[in-house]
CSV table of C-alpha atoms in Angstrom, one decimal:
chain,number,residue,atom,x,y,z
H,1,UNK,CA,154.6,161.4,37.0
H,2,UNK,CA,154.3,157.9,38.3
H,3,UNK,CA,152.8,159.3,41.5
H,4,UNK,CA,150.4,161.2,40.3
H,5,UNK,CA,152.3,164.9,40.9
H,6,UNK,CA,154.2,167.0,38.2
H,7,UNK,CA,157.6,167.2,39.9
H,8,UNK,CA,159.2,168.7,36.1
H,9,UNK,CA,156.6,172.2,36.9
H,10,UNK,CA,157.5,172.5,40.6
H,11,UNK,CA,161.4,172.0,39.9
H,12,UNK,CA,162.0,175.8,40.9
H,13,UNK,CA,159.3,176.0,43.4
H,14,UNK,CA,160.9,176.4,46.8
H,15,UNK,CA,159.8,174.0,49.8
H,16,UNK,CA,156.9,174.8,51.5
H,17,UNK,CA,158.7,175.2,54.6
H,18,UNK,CA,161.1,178.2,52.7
H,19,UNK,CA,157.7,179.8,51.4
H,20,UNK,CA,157.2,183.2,52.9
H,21,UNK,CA,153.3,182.5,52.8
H,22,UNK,CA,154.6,179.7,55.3
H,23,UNK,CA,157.7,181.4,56.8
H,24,UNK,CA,156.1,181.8,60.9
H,25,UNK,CA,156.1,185.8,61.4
H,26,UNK,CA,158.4,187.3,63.8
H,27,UNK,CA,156.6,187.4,67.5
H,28,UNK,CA,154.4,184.7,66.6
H,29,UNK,CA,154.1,181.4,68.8
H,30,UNK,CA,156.2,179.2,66.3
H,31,UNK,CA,158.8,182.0,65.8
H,32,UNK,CA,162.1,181.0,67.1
H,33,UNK,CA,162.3,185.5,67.9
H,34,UNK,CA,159.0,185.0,69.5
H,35,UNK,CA,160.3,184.3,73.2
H,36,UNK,CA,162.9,186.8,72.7
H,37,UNK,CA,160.0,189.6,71.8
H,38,UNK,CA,158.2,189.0,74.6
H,39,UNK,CA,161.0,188.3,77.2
H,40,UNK,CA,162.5,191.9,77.3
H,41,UNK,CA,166.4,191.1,76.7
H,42,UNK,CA,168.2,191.9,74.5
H,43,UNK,CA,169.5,189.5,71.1
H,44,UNK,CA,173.1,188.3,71.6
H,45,UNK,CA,175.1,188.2,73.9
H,46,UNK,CA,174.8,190.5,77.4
H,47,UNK,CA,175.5,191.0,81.1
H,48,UNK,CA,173.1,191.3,83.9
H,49,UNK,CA,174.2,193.8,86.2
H,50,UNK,CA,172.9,194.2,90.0
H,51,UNK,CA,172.3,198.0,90.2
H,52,UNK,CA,172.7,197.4,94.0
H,53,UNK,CA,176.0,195.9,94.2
H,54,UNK,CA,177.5,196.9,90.7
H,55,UNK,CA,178.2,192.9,90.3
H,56,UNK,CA,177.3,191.0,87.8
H,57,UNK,CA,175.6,187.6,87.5
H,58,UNK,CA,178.5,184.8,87.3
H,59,UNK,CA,178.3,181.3,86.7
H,60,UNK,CA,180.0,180.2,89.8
H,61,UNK,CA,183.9,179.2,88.7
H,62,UNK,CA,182.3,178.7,84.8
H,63,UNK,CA,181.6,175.4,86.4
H,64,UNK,CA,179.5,173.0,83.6
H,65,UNK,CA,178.2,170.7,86.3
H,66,UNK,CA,174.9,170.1,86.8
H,67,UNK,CA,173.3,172.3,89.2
H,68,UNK,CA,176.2,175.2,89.9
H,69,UNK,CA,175.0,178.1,91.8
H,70,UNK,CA,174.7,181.4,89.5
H,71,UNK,CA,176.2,184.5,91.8
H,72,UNK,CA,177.2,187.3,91.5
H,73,UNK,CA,181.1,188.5,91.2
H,74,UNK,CA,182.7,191.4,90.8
H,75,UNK,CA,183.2,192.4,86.6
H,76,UNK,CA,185.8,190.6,85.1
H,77,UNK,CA,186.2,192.2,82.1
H,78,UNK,CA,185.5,196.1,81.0
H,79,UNK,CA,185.6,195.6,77.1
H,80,UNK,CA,181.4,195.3,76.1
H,81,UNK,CA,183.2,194.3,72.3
H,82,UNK,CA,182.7,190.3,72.1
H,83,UNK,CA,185.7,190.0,70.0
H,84,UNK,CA,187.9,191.9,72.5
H,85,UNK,CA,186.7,190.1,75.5
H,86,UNK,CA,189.1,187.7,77.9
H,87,UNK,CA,187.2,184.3,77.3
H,88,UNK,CA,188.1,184.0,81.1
H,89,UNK,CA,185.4,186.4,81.5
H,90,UNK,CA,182.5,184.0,79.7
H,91,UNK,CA,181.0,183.2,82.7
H,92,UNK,CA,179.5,186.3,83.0
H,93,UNK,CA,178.1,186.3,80.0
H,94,UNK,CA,174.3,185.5,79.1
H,95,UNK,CA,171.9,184.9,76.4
H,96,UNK,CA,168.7,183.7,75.4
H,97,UNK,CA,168.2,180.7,73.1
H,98,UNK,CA,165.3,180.2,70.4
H,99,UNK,CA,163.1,178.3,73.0
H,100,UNK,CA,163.0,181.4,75.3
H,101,UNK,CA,165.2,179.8,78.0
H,102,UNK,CA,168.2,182.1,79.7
H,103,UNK,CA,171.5,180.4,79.4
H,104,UNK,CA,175.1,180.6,80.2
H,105,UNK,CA,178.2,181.3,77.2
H,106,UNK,CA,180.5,179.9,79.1
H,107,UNK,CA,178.9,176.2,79.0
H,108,UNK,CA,175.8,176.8,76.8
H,109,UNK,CA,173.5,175.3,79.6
H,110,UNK,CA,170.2,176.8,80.7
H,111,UNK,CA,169.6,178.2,84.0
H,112,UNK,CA,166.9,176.7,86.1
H,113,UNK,CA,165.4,177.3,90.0
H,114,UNK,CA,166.5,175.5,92.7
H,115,UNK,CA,164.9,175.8,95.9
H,116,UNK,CA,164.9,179.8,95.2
H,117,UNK,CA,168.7,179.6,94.0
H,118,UNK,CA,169.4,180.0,90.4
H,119,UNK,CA,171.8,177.1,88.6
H,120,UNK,CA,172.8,176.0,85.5
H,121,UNK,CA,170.9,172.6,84.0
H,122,UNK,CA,171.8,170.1,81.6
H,123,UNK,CA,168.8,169.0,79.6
H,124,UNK,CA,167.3,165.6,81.1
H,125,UNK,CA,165.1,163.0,79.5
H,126,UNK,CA,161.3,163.2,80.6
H,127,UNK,CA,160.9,160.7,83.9
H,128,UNK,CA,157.4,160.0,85.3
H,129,UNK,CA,155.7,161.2,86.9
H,130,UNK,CA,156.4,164.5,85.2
H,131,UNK,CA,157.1,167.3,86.1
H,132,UNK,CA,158.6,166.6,88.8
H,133,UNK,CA,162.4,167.9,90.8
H,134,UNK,CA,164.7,165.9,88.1
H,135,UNK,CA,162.6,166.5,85.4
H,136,UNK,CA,160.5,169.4,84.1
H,137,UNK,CA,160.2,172.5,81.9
H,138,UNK,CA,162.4,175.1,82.2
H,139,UNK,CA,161.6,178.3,83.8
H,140,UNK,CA,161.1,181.5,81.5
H,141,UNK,CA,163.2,184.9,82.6
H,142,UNK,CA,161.9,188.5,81.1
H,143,UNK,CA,163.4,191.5,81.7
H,144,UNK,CA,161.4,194.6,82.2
H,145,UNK,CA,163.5,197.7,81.1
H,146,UNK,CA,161.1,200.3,82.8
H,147,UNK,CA,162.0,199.0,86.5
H,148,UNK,CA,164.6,197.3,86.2
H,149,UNK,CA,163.1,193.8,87.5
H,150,UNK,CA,164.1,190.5,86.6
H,151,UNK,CA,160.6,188.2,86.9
H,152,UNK,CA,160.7,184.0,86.4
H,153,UNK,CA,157.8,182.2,85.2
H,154,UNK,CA,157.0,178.3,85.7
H,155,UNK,CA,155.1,175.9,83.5
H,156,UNK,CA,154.3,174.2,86.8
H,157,UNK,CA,154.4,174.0,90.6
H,158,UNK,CA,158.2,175.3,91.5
H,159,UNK,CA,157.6,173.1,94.4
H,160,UNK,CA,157.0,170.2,92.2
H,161,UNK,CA,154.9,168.5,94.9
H,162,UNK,CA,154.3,164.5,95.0
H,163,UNK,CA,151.2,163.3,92.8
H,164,UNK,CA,149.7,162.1,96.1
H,165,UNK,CA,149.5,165.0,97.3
H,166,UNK,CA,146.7,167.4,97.1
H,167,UNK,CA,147.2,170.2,94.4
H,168,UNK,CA,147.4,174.0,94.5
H,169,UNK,CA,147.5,176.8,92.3
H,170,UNK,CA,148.9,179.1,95.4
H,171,UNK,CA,152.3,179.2,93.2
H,172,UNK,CA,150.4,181.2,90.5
H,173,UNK,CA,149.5,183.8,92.6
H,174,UNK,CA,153.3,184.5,93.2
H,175,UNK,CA,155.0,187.1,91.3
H,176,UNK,CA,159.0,185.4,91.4
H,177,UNK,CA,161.7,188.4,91.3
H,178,UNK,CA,165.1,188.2,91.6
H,179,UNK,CA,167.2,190.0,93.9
H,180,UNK,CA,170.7,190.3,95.5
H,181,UNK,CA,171.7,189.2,99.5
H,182,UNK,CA,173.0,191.7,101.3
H,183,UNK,CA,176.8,191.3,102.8
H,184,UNK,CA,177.9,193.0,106.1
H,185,UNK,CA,181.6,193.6,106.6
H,186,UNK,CA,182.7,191.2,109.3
H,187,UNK,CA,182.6,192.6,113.0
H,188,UNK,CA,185.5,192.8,114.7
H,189,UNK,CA,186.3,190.9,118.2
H,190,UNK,CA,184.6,193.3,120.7
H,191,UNK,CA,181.5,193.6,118.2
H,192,UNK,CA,180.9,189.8,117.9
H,193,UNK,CA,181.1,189.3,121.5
H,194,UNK,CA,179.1,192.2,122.4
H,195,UNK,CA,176.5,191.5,120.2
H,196,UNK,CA,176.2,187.7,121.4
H,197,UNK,CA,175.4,188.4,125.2
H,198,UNK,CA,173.0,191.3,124.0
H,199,UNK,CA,171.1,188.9,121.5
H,200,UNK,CA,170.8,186.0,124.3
H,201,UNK,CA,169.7,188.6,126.8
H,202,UNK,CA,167.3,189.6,124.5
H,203,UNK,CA,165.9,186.6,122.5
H,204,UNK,CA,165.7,184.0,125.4
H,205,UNK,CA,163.5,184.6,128.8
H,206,UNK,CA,163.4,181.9,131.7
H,207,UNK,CA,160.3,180.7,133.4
H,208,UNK,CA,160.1,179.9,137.1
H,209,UNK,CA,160.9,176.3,136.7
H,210,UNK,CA,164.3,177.2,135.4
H,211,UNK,CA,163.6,176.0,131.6
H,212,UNK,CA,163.8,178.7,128.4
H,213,UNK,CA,161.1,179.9,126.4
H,214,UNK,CA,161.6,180.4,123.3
H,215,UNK,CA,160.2,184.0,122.3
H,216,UNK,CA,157.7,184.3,119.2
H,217,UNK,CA,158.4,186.8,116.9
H,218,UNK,CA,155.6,188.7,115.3
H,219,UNK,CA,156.2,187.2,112.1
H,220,UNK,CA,155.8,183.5,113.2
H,221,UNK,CA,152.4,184.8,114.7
H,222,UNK,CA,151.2,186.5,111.5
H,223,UNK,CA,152.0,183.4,109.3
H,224,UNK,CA,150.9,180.8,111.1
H,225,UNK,CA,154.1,179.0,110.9
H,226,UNK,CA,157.4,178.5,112.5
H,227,UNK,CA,159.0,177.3,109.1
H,228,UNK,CA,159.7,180.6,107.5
H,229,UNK,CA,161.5,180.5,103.7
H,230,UNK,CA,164.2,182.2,103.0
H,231,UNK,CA,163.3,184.8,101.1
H,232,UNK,CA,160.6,186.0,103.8
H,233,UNK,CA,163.6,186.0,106.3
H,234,UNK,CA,165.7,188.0,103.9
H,235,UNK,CA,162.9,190.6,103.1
H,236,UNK,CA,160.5,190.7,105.9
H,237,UNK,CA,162.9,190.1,109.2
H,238,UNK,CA,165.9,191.6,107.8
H,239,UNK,CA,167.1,194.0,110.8
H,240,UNK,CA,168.1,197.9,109.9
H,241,UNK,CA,171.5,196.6,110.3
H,242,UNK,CA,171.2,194.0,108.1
H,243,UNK,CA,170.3,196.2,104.9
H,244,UNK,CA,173.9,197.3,104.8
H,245,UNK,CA,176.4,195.6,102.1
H,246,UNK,CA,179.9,196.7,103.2
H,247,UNK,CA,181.9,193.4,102.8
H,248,UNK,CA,184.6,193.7,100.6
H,249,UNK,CA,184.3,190.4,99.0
H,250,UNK,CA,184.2,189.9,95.4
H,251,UNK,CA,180.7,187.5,95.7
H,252,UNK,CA,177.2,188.1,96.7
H,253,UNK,CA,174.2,185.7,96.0
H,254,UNK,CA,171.1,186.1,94.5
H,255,UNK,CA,167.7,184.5,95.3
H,256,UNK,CA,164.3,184.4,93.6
H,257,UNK,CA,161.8,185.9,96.0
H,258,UNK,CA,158.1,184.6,96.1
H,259,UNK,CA,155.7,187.8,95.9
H,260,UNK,CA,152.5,188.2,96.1
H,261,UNK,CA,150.9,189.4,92.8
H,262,UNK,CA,150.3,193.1,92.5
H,263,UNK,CA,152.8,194.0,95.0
H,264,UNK,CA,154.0,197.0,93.3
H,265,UNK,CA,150.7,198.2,93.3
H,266,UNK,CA,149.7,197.3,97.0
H,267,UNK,CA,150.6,198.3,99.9
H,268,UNK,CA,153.7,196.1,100.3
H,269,UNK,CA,156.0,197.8,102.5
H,270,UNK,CA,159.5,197.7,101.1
H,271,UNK,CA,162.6,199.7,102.3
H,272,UNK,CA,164.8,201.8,99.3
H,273,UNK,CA,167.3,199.0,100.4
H,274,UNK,CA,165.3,196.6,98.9
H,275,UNK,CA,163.8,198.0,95.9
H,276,UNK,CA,167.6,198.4,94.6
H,277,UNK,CA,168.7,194.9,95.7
H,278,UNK,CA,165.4,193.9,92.9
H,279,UNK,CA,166.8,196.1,90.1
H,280,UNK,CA,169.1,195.1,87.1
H,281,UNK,CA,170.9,196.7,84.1
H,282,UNK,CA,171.1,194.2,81.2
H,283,UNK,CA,173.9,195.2,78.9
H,284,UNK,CA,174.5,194.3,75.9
H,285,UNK,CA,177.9,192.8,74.0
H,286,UNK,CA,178.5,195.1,70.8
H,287,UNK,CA,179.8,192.6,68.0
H,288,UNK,CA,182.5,194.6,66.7
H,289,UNK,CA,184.2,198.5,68.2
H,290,UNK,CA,182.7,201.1,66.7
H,291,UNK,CA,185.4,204.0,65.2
H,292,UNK,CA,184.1,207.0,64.2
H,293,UNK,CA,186.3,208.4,61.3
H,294,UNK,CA,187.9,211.9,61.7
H,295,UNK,CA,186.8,214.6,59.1
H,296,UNK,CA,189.4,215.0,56.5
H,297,UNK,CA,191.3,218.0,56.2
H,298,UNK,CA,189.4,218.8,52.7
H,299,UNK,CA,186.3,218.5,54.2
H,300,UNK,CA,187.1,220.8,57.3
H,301,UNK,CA,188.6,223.7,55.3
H,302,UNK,CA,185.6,224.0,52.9
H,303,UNK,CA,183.2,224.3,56.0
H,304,UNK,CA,185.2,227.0,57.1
């Protein structure tokens, strides 16, 4: 009792840290099930499935370098019992960690945003000035079982824009949902070359001078801007055409759109094309096959 404290009475005291008056309650902020509460997946191990395409999201080739695309592939295996699963198939298989972040089985690595593409990261040491494209927190996936949509959150700009530039909060008001691309069958011969002398007719007019002018499309006029992203070219100026998925290959991508917020709720005009290609079935791994016993013969002839 040198220092001053009666070590011989606490002997069978557990640390404060195992106390349950200091154990952190489930859902609470320093609750390791916390982010999984609130994130709308399930615990374990699961699959996300596009309800568009029927594919599933695939660490491209189980690849563990540093940003590999995340696609989706046709299912690799049919067995939803972990134990009974081809490892081969581990690339398709997600989970979330106790800091809330969405990784890969296959590697372990989280998955992170990359100029609307979703890849796997390795963790990286903090670099200044932070956050920045090398280093910064990790987006947050939830999963929201009523419609199906998969939503990303940011700690910070997405964009990650240089400190000399001016900062915006525009990113905030964006509601980030993930969503399948679209893959036409290839056209045949004729098709191709009927559709390329229909498409110059059509998108390039000549003035008197003998020079082309290019032709605006409404969409450059609404926004302002000739430097359309991707996702409002998938969305916005995808042609009727363009909605169908025919090909017959095995991979499709995926892309993280940039919505306004309140767009389910607004008047946002969105084909039935689209509103599948934003909807997702997670499925969870079941850890070992459940049998269900037969009745024994005893059992049967006294109910009859």
């Amino acid at each position: 009792m040198l220092d001053g404290y009666d070590h011989a009475a606490d002997s069978t005291a557990p640390p404060p840290s195992y106390s349950p008056s200091q154990s952190p309650r489930a859902g609470s902020s320093s609750s390791p099930f916390g982010p999984l509460a609130s994130s709308g997946f399930p615990a374990g191990y699961f699959l996300i499935k596009s309800v568009a395409t029927g594919k599933l999201l695939d660490v491209m080739r189980g690849d563990c370098e540093d940003g590999t695309d995340i696609i989706l592939w046709s299912e690799k295996e049919k067995s939803l019992v972990e134990g009974m699963r081809d490892r081969e198939s581990d690339n398709q298989v997600f989970f979330l960690d106790y800091t809330g972040a969405l990784c890969s089985k296959v590697n372990g690595l989280p998955i992170d945003v990359e100029e609307n593409r979703l890849v796997v990261r390795h963790h990286r040491p903090i670099t200044l000035p932070f956050p920045n494209g090398f280093s910064h927190p990790l987006p947050r996936f939830s999963y929201d079982q009523r419609t199906g949509i998969i939503r990303t959150t940011f700690a910070c700009d997405p964009s990650y824009p240089s400190p000399s530039w001016s900062s915006t909060n525009q990113w905030r008001e964006k509601d980030f949902v993930l969503t399948s691309v679209p893959l036409r069958a290839p056209k045949s011969f004729l098709a191709t070359t009927a559709d390329f002398f229909t498409n110059a007719a059509t998108l390039m007019t000549f003035n008197p001078f003998g020079s082309p002018a290019i032709t605006e499309t409404r969409a450059h006029v609404d926004e302002g801007s000739f430097d359309l992203r991707e996702d409002e070219v998938l969305e916005e100026e995808r042609a009727p055409e363009d909605e169908d998925d025919d090909s017959p290959s095995h991979r499709r991508e995926v892309r993280l759109l940039s919505l306004p917020v309140g767009w389910m709720d607004s008047k946002y005009k969105e084909t039935e094309a689209a509103a599948q290609r934003r909807r997702w079935q997670v499925i969870p791994l079941l850890h070992t096959r459940m049998v269900t016993k037969p009745r024994s013969p005893r059992a049967s002839t006294s109910s009859s």
